[in-house]
Coordinates of C-alpha atoms in Angstrom, one line a residue:
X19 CA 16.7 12.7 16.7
X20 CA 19.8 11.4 19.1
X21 CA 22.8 10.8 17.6
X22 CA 24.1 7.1 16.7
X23 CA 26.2 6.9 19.6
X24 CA 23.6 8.0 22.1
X25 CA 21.5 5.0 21.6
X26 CA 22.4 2.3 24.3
X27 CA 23.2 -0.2 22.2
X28 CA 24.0 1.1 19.4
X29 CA 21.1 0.0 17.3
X30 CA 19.1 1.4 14.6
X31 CA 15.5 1.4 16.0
X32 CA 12.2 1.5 13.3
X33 CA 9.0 1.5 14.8
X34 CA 6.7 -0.4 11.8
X35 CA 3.2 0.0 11.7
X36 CA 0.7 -2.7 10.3
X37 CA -2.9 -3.7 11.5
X38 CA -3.2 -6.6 13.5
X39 CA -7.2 -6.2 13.7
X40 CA -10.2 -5.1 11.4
X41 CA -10.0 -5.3 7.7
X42 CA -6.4 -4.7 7.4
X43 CA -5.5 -7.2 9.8
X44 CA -5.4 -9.8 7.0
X45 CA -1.7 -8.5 6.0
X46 CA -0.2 -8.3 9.4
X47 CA 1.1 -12.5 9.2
X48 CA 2.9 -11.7 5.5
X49 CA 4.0 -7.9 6.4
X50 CA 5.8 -9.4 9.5
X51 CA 7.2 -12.6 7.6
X52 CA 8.7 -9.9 4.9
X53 CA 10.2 -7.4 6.9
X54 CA 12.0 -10.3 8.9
X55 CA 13.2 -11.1 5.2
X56 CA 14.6 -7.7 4.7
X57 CA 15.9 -7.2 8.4
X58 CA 17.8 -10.4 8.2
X59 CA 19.1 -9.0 4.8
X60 CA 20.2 -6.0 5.6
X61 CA 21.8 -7.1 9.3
X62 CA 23.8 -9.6 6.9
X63 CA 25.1 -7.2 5.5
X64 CA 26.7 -4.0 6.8
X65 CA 23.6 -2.7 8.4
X66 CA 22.8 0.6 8.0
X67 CA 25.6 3.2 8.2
X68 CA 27.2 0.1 9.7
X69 CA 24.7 -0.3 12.6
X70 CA 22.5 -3.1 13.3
X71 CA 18.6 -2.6 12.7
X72 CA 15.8 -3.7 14.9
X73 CA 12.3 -3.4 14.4
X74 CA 9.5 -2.7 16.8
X75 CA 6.0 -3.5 15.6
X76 CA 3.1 -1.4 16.4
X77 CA -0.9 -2.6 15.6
X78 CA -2.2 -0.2 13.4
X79 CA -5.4 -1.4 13.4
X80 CA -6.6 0.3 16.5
X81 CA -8.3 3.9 16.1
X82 CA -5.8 6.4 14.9
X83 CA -5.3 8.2 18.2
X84 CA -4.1 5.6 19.7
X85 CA -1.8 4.7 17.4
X86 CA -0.3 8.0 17.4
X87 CA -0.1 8.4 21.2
X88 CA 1.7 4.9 21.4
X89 CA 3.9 6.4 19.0
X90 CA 4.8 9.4 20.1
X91 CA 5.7 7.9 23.5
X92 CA 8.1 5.9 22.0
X93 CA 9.1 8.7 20.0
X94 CA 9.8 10.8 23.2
X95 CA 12.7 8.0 24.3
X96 CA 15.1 9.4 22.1
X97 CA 15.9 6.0 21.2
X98 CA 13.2 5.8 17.3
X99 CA 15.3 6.4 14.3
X100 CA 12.7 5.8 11.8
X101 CA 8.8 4.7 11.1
X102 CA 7.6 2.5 8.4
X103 CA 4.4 0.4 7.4
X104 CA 1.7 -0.2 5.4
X105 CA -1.6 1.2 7.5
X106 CA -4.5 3.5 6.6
X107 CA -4.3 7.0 5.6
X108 CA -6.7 8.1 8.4
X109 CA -3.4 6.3 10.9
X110 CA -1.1 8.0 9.0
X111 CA -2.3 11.4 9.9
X112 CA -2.5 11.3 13.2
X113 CA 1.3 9.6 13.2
X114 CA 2.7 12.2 11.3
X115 CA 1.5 14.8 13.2
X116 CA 2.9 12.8 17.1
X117 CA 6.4 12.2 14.8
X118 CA 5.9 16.0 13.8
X119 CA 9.4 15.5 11.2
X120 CA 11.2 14.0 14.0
X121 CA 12.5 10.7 12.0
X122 CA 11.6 9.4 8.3
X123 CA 8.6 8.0 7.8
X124 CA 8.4 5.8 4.9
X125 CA 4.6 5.2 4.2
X126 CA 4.2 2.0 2.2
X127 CA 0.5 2.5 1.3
X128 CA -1.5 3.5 -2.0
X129 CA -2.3 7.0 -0.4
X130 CA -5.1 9.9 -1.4
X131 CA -2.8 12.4 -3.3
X132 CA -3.3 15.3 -0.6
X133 CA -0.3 17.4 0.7
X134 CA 1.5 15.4 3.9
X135 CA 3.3 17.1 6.9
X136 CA 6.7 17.2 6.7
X137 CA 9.2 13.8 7.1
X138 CA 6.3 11.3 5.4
X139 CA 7.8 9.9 2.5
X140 CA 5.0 8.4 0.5
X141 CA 6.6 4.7 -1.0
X142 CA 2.5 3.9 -2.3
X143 CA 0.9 5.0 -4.8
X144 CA -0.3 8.2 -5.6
X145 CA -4.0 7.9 -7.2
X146 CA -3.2 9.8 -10.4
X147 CA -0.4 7.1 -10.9
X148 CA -2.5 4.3 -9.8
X149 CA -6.4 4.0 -9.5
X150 CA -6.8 6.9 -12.5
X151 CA -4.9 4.9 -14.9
X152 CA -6.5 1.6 -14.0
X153 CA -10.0 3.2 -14.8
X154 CA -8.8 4.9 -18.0
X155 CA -7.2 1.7 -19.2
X156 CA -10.1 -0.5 -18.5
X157 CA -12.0 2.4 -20.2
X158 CA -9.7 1.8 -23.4
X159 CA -9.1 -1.8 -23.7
X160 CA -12.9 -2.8 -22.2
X161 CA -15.5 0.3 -22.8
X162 CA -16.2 0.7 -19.6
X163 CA -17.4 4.2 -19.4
X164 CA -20.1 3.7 -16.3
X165 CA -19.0 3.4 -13.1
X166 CA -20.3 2.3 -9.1
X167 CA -17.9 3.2 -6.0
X168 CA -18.1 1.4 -2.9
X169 CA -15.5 2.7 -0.3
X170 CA -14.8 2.8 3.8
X171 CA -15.4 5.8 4.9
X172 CA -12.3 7.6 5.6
X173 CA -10.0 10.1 4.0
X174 CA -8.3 7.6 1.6
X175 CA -11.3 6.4 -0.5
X176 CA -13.3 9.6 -0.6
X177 CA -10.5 11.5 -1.7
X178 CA -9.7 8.9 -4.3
X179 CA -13.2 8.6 -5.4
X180 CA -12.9 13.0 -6.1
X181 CA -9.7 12.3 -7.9
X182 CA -11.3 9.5 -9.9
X183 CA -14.5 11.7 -11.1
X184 CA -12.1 14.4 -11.9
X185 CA -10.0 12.3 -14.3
X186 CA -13.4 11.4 -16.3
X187 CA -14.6 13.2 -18.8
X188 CA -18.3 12.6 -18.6
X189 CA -19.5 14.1 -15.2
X190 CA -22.0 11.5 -15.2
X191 CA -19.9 8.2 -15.7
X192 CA -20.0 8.1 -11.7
X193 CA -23.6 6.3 -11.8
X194 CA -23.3 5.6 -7.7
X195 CA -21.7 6.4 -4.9
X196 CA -21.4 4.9 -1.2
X197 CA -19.0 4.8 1.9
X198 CA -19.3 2.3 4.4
X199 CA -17.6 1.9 8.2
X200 CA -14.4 0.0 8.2
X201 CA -15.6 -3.6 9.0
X202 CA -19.1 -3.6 7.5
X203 CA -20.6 -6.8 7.3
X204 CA -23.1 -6.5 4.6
X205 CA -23.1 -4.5 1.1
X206 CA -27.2 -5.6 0.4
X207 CA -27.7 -2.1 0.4
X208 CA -24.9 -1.0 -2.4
X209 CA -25.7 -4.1 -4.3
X210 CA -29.5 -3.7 -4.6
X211 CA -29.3 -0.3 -5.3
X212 CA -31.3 0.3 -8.8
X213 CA -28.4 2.2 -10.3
X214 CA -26.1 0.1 -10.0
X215 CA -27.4 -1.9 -12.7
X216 CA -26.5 1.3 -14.9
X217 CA -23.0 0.6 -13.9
X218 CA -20.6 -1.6 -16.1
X219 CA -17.7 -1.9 -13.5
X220 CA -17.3 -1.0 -9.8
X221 CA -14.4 0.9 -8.0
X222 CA -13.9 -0.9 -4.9
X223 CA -11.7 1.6 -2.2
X224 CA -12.0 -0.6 1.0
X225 CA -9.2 -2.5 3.1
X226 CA -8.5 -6.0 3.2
X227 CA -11.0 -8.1 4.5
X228 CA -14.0 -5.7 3.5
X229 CA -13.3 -6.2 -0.3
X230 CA -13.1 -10.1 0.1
X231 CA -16.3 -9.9 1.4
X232 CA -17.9 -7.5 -0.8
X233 CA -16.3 -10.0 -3.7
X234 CA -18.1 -12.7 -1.8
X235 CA -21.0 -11.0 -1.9
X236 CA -20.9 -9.4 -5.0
X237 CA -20.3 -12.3 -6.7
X238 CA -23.4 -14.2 -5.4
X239 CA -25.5 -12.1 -7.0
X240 CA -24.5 -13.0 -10.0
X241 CA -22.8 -9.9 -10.9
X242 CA -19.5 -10.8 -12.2
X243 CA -19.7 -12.0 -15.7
X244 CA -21.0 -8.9 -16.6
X245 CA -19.7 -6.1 -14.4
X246 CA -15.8 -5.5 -13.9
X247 CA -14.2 -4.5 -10.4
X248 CA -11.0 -2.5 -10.0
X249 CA -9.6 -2.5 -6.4
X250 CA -6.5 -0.9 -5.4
X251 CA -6.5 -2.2 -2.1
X252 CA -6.7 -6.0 -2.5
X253 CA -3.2 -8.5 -2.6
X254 CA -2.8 -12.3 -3.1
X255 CA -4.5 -12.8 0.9
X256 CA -7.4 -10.5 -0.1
X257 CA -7.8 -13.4 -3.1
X258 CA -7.6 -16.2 -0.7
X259 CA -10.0 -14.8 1.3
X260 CA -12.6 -14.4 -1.1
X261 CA -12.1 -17.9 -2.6
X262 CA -11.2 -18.0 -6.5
X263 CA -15.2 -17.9 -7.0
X264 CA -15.5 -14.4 -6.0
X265 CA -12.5 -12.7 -7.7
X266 CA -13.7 -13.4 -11.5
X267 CA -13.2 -10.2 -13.3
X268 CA -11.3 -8.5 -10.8
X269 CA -8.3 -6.0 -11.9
X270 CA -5.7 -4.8 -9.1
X271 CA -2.9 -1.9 -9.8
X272 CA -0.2 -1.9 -8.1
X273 CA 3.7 -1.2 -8.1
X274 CA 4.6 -3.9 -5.8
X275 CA 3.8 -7.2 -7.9
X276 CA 6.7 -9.5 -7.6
X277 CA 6.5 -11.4 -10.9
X278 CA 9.4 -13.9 -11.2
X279 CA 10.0 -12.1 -15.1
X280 CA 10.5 -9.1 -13.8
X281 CA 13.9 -7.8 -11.6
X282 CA 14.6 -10.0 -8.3
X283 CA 11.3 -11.6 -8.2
X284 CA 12.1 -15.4 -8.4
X285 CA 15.3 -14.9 -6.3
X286 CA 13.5 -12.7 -3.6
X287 CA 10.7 -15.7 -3.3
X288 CA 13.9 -17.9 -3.2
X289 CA 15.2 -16.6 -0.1
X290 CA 11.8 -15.7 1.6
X291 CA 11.2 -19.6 1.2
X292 CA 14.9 -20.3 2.7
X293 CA 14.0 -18.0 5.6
X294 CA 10.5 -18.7 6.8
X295 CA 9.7 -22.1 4.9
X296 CA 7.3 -23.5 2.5
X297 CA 4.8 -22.9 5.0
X298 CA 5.2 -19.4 5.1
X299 CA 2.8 -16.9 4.6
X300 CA 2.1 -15.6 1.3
X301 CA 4.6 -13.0 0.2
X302 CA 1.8 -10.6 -1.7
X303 CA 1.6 -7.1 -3.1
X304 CA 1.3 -5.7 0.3
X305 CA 4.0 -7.0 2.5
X306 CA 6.2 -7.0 -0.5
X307 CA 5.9 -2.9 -0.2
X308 CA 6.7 -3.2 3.3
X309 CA 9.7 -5.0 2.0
X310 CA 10.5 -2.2 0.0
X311 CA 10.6 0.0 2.7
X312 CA 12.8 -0.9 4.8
X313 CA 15.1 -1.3 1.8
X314 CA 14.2 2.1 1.1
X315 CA 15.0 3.2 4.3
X316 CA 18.8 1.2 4.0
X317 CA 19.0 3.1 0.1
X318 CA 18.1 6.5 1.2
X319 CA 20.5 6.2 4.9
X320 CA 23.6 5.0 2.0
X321 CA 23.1 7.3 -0.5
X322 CA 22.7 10.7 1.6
X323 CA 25.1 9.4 4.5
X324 CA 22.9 10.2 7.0
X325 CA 19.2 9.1 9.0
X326 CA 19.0 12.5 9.7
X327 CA 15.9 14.1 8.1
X328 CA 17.3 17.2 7.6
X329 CA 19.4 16.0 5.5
X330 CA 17.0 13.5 3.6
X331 CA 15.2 16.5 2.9
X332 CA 18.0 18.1 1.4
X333 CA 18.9 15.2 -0.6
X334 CA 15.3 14.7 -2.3
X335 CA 15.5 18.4 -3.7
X336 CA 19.0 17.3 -5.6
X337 CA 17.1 14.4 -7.1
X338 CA 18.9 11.7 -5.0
X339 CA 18.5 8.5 -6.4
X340 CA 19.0 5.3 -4.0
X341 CA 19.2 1.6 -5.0
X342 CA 16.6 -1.1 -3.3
X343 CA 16.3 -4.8 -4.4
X344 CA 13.5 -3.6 -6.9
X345 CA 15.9 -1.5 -8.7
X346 CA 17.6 2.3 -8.6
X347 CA 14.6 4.3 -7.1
X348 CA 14.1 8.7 -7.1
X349 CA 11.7 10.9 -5.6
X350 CA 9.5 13.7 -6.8
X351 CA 8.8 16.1 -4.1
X352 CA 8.3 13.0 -1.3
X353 CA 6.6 10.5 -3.8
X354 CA 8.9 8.0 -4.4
X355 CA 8.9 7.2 -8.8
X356 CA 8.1 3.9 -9.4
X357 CA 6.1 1.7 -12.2
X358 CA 2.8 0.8 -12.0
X359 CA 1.2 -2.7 -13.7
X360 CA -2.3 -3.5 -14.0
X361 CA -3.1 -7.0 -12.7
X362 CA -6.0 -9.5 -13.3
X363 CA -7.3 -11.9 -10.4
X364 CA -7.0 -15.4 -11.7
X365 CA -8.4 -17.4 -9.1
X366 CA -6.4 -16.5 -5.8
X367 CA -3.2 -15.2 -7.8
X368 CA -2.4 -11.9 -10.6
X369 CA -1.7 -12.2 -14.0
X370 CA -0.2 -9.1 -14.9
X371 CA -1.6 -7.7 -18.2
X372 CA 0.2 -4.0 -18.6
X373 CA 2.2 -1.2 -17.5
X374 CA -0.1 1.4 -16.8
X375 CA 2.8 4.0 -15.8

């Protein structure tokens, strides 16, 4: 990576990466309105290491090659000082491998658990802190011991699914089974399927717009009052999109809940409304991570004194810790440690019920 001074204009430049098609497209309107949030924030304020930062948005809802080869163009200017976003796993490969540890890449998505190249800092969740204790506590606190999974097929929600089955005890609470192309329009298939009446909840590991529509659909089968979802992939638009209707009991983990109780929460909505309006869009689970991470990125730069990832490394193996408006933050290994709550949908909003980490 160029030195400070060799940039032209003496900005910091992050390249951030959130769909703007498929399923995932759904957050791209709230990810951009909160990372304008924490731009403006941090360009208020000294910058980092007293430089100005600019971001440079990149669709990652196009197939992963060509995500990465757009990447790593722009990567080959010199001029990139950093990567964030909140994009699939399958994207995230193919990115780390065009960065190849060139700049940090802070990845802002609940992720699969499996070893990363190095440079990708993982700011989502890792399953075992996430989706495992979701299922355990909704095996606790509801007996649910039988369980359906519906996923897109990709790395993310098979992996997930493995760790899952791993975590259970009985190697038959996993009654069924089935992954689906990003963007499937129907779920008859999963939904009619005789074992899943031998289910008493349903793991849902799909992206945005796919699990409004399998709550949609779900739901109109009548399926709901008696059989509980847990989705780790589905914010406050993911709600809206279903419609209140399809989103009765419907449990979300997450670390990235911004609950006005809780540190920062009614002061961050505060000034996202005096930035963007009451007409904003929402400022959910997801874009609120993408918030994080550039935040992240500000923390990390301050506390090590450097963007340089050499030195990031270095300082993660000390036990660095690094201060975002969510609170002092550390790392294990590159998995940021942060809390995790289990949330219930009520209507198109979360009512969070428990720390589940």
């Amino acid at each position: 990576m160029p030195a400070f001074d060799e940039s032209p204009d003496g900005i910091i430049e992050i390249l951030d990466i959130v769909p703007r098609q498929g399923p995932g497209g759904i957050v791209a309107p709230s990810c951009d309105a909160a990372i304008s949030l924490a731009v403006h924030e941090i360009n208020s304020g000294a910058g980092i290491l007293g430089r100005e930062i600019r971001t440079t948005h990149i669709d990652g809802g196009r197939a992963p090659g060509e995500v990465a080869a757009e990447v790593g163009a722009l990567l080959a200017t010199g001029m990139v000082h950093a990567i964030t976003g909140w994009h699939t796993s399958a994207v995230r490969r193919a990115v780390a491998r065009a960065n190849a540890g060139r700049v940090p890449y802070l990845f802002a998505t609940a992720h699969e658990g499996l070893a990363e190249l190095p440079g990708v800092l993982m700011l989502g969740e890792h399953p075992a802190e996430h989706t495992v204790p979701a299922v355990h506590w909704l095996a606790r606190e509801y007996g649910i011991r039988r369980w359906a999974v519906i996923g897109n097929d990709y790395i993310w929600p098979r992996e997930t699914a493995r760790v899952v089955r791993r975590s259970l005890a009985d190697p038959e609470a996993i009654v069924l089974e089935r992954f689906v192309p990003l963007g499937s329009p129907d779920f008859g298939g999963f939904l009619a399927d005789p074992a899943l009446d031998r289910a008493e909840g349903v793991i849902i590991l799909m992206v945005g717009n796919d699990v409004s529509r399998f709550n949609r659909q779900f739901a109109a089968t009548g399926r709901a009052a008696g059989q509980v979802r847990v989705s780790p992939a589905a914010d406050e638009n993911v709600l809206l999109a279903g419609g209140a209707g399809a989103n009765h009991n419907l449990f979300v983990p997450s670390s990235f809940f911004l609950d006005e109780r809780r540190g920062d929460g009614a002061a961050r909505k505060a000034r996202y409304r005096r930035r963007h309006g009451g007409f904003a869009p929402a400022l959910t689970s997801f874009s609120n991570a993408t918030y994080e991470a550039i935040h992240t990125l500000r923390g990390l730069a301050e506390a090590v004194g450097s963007l340089d990832l050499s030195d990031i490394q270095r300082a993660l193996t000390t036990g660095v810790r690094y201060e975002t408006p969510g609170g002092a933050r550390g790392f294990r290994g590159n998995q940021v440690i942060q809390p995790g709550y289990l949330a219930r949908a009520d209507g198109v909003d979360f009512e969070i019920l428990d720390r589940i980490c």
